[in-house]
Tab-separated table of C-alpha atoms in Angstrom:
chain	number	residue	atom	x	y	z
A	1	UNK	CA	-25.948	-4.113	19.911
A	2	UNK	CA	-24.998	-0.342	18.601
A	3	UNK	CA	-21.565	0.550	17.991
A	4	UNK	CA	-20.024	3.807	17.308
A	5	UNK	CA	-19.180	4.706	13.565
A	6	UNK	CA	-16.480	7.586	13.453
A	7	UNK	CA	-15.085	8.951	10.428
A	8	UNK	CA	-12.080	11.345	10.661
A	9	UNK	CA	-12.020	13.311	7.484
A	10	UNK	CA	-7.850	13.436	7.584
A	11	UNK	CA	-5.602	10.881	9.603
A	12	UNK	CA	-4.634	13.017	12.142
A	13	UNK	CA	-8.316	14.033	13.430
A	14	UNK	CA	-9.362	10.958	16.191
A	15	UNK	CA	-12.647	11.343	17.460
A	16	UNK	CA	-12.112	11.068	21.567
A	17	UNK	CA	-13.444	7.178	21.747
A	18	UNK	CA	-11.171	5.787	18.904
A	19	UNK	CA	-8.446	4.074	20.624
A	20	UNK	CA	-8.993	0.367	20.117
A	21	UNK	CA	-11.682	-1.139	17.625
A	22	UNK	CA	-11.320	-1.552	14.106
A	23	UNK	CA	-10.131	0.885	11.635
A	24	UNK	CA	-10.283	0.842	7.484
A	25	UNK	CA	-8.506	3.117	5.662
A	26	UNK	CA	-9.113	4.808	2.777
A	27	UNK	CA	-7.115	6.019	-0.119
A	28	UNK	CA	-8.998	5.450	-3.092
A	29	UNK	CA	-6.725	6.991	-5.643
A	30	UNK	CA	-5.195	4.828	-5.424
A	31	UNK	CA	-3.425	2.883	-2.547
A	32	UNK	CA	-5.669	0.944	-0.509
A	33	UNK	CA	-7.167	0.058	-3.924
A	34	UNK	CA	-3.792	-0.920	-5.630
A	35	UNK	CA	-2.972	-3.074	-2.228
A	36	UNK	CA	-6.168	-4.472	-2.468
A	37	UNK	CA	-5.546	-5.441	-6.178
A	38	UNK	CA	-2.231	-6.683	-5.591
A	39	UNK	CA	-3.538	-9.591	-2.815
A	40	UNK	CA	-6.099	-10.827	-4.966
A	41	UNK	CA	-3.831	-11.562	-7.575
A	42	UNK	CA	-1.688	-13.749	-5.323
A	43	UNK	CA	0.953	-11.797	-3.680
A	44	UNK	CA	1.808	-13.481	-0.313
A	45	UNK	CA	1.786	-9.750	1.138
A	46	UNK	CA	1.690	-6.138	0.716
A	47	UNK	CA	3.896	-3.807	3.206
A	48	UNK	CA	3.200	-0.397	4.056
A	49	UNK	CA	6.891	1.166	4.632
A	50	UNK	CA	7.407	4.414	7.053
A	51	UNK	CA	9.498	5.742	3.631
A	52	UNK	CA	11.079	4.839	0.484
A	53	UNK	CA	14.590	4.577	2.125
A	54	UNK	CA	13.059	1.408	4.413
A	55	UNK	CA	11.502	0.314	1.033
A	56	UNK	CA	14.708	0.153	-0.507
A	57	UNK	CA	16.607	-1.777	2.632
A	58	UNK	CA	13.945	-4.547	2.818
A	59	UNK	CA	14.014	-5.283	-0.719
A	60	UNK	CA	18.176	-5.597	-0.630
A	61	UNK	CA	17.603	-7.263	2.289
A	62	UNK	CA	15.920	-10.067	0.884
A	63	UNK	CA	17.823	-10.207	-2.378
A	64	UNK	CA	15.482	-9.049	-4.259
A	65	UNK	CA	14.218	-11.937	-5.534
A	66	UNK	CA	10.406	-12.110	-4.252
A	67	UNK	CA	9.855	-8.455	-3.075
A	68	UNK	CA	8.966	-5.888	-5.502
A	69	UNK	CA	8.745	-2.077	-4.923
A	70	UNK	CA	5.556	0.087	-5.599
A	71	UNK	CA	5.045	3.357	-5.012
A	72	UNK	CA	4.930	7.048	-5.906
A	73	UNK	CA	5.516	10.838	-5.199
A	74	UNK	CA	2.812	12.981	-6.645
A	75	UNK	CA	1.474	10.471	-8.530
A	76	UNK	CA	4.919	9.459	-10.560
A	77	UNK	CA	6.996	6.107	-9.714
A	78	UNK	CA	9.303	6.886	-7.001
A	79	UNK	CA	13.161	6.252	-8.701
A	80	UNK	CA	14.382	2.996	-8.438
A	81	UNK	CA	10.830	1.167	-7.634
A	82	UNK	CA	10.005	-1.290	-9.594
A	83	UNK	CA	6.725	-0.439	-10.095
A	84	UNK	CA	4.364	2.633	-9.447
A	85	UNK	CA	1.450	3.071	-7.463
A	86	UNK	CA	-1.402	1.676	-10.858
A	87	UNK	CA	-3.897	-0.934	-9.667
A	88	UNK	CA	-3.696	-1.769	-13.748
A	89	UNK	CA	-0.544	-3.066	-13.358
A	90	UNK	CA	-1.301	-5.083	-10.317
A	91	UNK	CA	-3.870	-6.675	-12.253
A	92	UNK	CA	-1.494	-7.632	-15.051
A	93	UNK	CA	0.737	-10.775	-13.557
A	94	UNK	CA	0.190	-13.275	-10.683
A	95	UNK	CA	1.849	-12.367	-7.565
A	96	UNK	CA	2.259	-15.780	-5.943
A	97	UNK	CA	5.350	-15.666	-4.174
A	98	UNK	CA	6.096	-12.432	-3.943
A	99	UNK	CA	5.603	-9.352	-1.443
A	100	UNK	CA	4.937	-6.421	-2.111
A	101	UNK	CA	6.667	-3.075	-0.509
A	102	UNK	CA	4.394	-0.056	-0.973
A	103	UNK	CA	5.206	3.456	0.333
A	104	UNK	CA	2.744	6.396	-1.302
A	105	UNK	CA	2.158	10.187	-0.755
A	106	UNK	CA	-1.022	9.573	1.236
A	107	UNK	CA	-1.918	6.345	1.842
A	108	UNK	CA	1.144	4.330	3.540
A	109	UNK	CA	0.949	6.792	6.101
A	110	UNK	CA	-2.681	7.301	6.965
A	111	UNK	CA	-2.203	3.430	7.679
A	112	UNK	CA	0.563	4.454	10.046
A	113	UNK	CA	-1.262	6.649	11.858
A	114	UNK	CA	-4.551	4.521	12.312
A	115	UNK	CA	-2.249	1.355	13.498
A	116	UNK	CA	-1.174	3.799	16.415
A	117	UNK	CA	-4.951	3.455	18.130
A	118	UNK	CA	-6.805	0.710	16.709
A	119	UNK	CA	-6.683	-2.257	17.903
A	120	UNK	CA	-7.207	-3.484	13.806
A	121	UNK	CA	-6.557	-2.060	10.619
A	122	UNK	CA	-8.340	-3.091	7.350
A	123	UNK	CA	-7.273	-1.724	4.072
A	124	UNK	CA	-10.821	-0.247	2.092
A	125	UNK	CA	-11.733	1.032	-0.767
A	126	UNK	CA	-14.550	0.949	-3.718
A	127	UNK	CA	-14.143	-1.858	-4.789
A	128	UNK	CA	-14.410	-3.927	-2.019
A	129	UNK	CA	-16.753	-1.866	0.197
A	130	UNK	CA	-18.842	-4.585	1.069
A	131	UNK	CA	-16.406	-7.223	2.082
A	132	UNK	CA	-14.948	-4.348	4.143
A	133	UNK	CA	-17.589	-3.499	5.658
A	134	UNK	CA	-18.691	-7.459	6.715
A	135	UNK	CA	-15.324	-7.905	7.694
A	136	UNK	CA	-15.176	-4.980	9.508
A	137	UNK	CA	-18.646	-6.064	11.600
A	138	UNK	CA	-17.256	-9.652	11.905
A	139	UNK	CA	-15.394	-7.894	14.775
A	140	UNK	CA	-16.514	-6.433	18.223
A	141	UNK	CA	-16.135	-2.968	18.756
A	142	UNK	CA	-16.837	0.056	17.532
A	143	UNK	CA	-15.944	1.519	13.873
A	144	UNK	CA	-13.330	4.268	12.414
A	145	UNK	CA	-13.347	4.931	8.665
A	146	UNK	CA	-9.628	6.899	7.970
A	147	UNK	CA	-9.914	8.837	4.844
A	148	UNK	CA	-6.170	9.201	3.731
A	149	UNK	CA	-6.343	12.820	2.345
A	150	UNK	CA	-3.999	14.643	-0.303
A	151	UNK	CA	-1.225	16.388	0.878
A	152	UNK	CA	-2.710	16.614	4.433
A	153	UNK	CA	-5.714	18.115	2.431
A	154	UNK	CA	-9.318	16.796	2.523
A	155	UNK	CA	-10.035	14.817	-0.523
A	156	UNK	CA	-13.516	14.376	-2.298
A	157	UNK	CA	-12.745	10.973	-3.618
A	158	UNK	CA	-11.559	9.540	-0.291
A	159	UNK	CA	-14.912	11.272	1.248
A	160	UNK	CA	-16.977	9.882	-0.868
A	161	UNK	CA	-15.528	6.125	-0.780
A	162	UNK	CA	-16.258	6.517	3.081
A	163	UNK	CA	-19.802	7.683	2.576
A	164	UNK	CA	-19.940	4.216	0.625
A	165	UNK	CA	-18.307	2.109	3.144
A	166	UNK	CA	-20.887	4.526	5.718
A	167	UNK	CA	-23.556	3.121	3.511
A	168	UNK	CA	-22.602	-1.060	3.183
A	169	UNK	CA	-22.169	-0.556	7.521
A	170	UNK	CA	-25.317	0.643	8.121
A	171	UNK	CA	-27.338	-1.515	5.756
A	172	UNK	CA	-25.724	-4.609	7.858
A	173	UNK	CA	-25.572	-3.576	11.574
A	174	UNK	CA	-26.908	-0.944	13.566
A	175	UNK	CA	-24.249	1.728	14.403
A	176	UNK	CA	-24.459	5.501	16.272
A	177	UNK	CA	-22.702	7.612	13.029
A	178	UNK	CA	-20.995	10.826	13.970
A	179	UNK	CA	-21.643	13.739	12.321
A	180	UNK	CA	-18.746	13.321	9.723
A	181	UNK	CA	-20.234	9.985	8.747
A	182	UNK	CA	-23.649	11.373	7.969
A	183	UNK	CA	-21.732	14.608	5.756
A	184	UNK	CA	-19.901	11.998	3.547
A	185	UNK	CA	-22.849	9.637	3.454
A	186	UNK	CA	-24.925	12.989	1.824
A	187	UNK	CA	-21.730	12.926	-0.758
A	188	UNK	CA	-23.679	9.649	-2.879
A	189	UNK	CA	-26.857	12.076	-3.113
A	190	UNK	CA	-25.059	14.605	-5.128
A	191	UNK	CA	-22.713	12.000	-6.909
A	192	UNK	CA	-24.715	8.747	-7.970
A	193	UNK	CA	-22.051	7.953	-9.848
A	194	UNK	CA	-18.421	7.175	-8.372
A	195	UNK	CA	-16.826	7.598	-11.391
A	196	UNK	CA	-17.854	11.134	-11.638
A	197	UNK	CA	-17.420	11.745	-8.017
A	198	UNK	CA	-13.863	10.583	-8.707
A	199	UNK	CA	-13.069	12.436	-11.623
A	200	UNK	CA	-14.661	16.085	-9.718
A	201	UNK	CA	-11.897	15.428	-7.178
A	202	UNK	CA	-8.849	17.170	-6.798
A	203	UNK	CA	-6.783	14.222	-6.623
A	204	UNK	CA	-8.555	12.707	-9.529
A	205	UNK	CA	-8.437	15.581	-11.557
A	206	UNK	CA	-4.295	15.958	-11.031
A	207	UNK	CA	-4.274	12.184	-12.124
A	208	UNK	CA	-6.131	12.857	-15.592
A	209	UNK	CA	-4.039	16.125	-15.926
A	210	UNK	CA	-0.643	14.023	-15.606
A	211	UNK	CA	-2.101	11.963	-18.544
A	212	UNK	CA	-2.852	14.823	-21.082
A	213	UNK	CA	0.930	16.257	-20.869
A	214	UNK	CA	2.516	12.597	-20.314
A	215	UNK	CA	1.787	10.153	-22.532
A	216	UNK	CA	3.779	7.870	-20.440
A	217	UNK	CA	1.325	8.386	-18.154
A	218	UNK	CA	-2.283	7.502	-20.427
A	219	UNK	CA	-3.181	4.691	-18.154
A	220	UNK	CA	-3.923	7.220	-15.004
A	221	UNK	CA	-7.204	7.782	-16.101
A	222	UNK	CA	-7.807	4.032	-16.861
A	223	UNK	CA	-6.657	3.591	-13.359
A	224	UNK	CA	-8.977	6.412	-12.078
A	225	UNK	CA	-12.060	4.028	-13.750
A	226	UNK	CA	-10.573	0.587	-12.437
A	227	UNK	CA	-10.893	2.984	-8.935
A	228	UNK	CA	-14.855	3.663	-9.604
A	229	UNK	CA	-15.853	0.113	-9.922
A	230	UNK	CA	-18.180	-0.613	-6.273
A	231	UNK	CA	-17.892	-3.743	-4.293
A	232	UNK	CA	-16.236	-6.122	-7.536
A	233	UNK	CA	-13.447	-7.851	-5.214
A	234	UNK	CA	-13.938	-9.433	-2.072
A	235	UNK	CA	-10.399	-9.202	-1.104
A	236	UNK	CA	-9.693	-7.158	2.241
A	237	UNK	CA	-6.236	-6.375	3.104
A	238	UNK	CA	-6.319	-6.928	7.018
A	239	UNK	CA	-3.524	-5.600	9.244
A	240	UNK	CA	-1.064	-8.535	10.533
A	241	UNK	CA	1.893	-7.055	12.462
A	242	UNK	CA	4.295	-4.764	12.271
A	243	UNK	CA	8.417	-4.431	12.162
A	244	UNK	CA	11.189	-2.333	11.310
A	245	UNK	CA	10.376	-2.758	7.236
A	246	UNK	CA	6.486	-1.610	8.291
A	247	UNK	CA	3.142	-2.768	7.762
A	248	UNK	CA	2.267	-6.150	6.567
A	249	UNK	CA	-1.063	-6.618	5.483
A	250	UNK	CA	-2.682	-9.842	4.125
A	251	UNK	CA	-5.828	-10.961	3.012
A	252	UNK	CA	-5.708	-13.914	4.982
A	253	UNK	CA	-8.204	-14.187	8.160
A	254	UNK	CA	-5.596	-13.479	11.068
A	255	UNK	CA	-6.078	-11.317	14.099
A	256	UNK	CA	-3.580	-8.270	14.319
A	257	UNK	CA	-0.546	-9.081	16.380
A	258	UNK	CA	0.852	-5.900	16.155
């Protein structure tokens, strides 16, 4: 059976037939891939807060003791987080036990927006395009890639990551792509290589530039690589509810019950 595959090129453009059905988002530099890294090394789960200030609360709330901050403002830690926004250092310590607060420029609110209409909400990116996209079919319904965007600003990088995800759908299951899924799946024709896609990019060219005057800030372009690798983690961030602290996502198989 055909399904629709939709793919709005900002957040805030929903093709008419998009209320329920599944939606992944897309923020490739670098939140859905830093969530994505933080759940496959053990954290229990990663939430998506409306803003830093609800960040903040949640974390007091709890005492502090298993939630940790990440985040960032134009691609530097937000003050008083514990950590940035780096899929390198989610990669660096096991997160059993712990959960993980995010709240980004781009990408904690694309996720917002998406969880409005769809009736699910997986977290995509490069690197694990493929188990997003068979988790993504293990559902019925049809299909809405949400490219995150900078600065309410169409982004090459997230583009291209959809024309990927475009690609792994449509070489599992027969889907009806709009016209915005067939201009980002023409994006891997004139990039074979996602690391160079990623580094043309606006976004990923600010990241490398905040390295060369930083030197605090070396390991952006490391993280803009660890971003390029394709379909290396077959951890999916999958939407489970949501309350007054935000989003909580886990990689566990569990229906959305928000």
């Amino acid at each position: 059976m055909s399904r629709r595959l939709s793919v709005s090129l900002l957040p805030e453009l929903h093709p008419p037939h998009t209320h329920g059905g599944t939606a992944l988002v897309i923020d490739v530099l670098r939140a859905t891939t830093t969530a994505t890294t933080f759940l496959e090394q053990g954290a229990d789960a990663v939430i998506f807060a409306p803003t830093p200030e609800v960040a903040f609360a949640r974390r007091e709330a709890a005492g502090g003791a298993q939630v940790r901050l990440a985040g960032e403002r134009s691609g530097v830690i937000i003050p008083g987080f514990d950590l940035g926004n780096s899929p390198l250092d989610a990669q660096r310590q096991n997160w059993a036990g712990h959960q993980i607060v995010m709240n980004t420029t781009n990408g904690t609110g694309a996720a917002h927006l998406a969880a409005q209409s769809a009736e699910r909400v997986l977290l995509a990116c490069l690197r694990n395009a493929p188990a997003a996209a068979v988790a993504a079919l293990a559902y019925p319904g049809d299909l809405r890639i949400v490219c995150s965007g900078t600065n309410r600003q169409v982004s090459l990088d997230d583009c291209y990551a959809a024309g990927v995800l475009v690609r792994e759908l449509l070489d599992r299951a027969v889907c009806q792509p709009d016209d915005s899924a067939q201009m980002v799946l023409a994006l891997l024709n004139q990039w074979p290589d996602p690391l160079a896609a990623l580094e043309a990019s606006r976004h990923g060219q600010r990241l490398l530039g905040l390295g060369d005057v930083d030197a605090a800030l070396a390991d952006l372009a490391l993280d803009v690589a660890f971003c390029a690798k394709v379909g290396v983690s077959d951890t999916v961030p999958r939407l489970l509810g949501s309350e007054t602290g935000g989003l909580v996502f886990s990689a566990n198989d569990q229906e959305n019950t928000a």
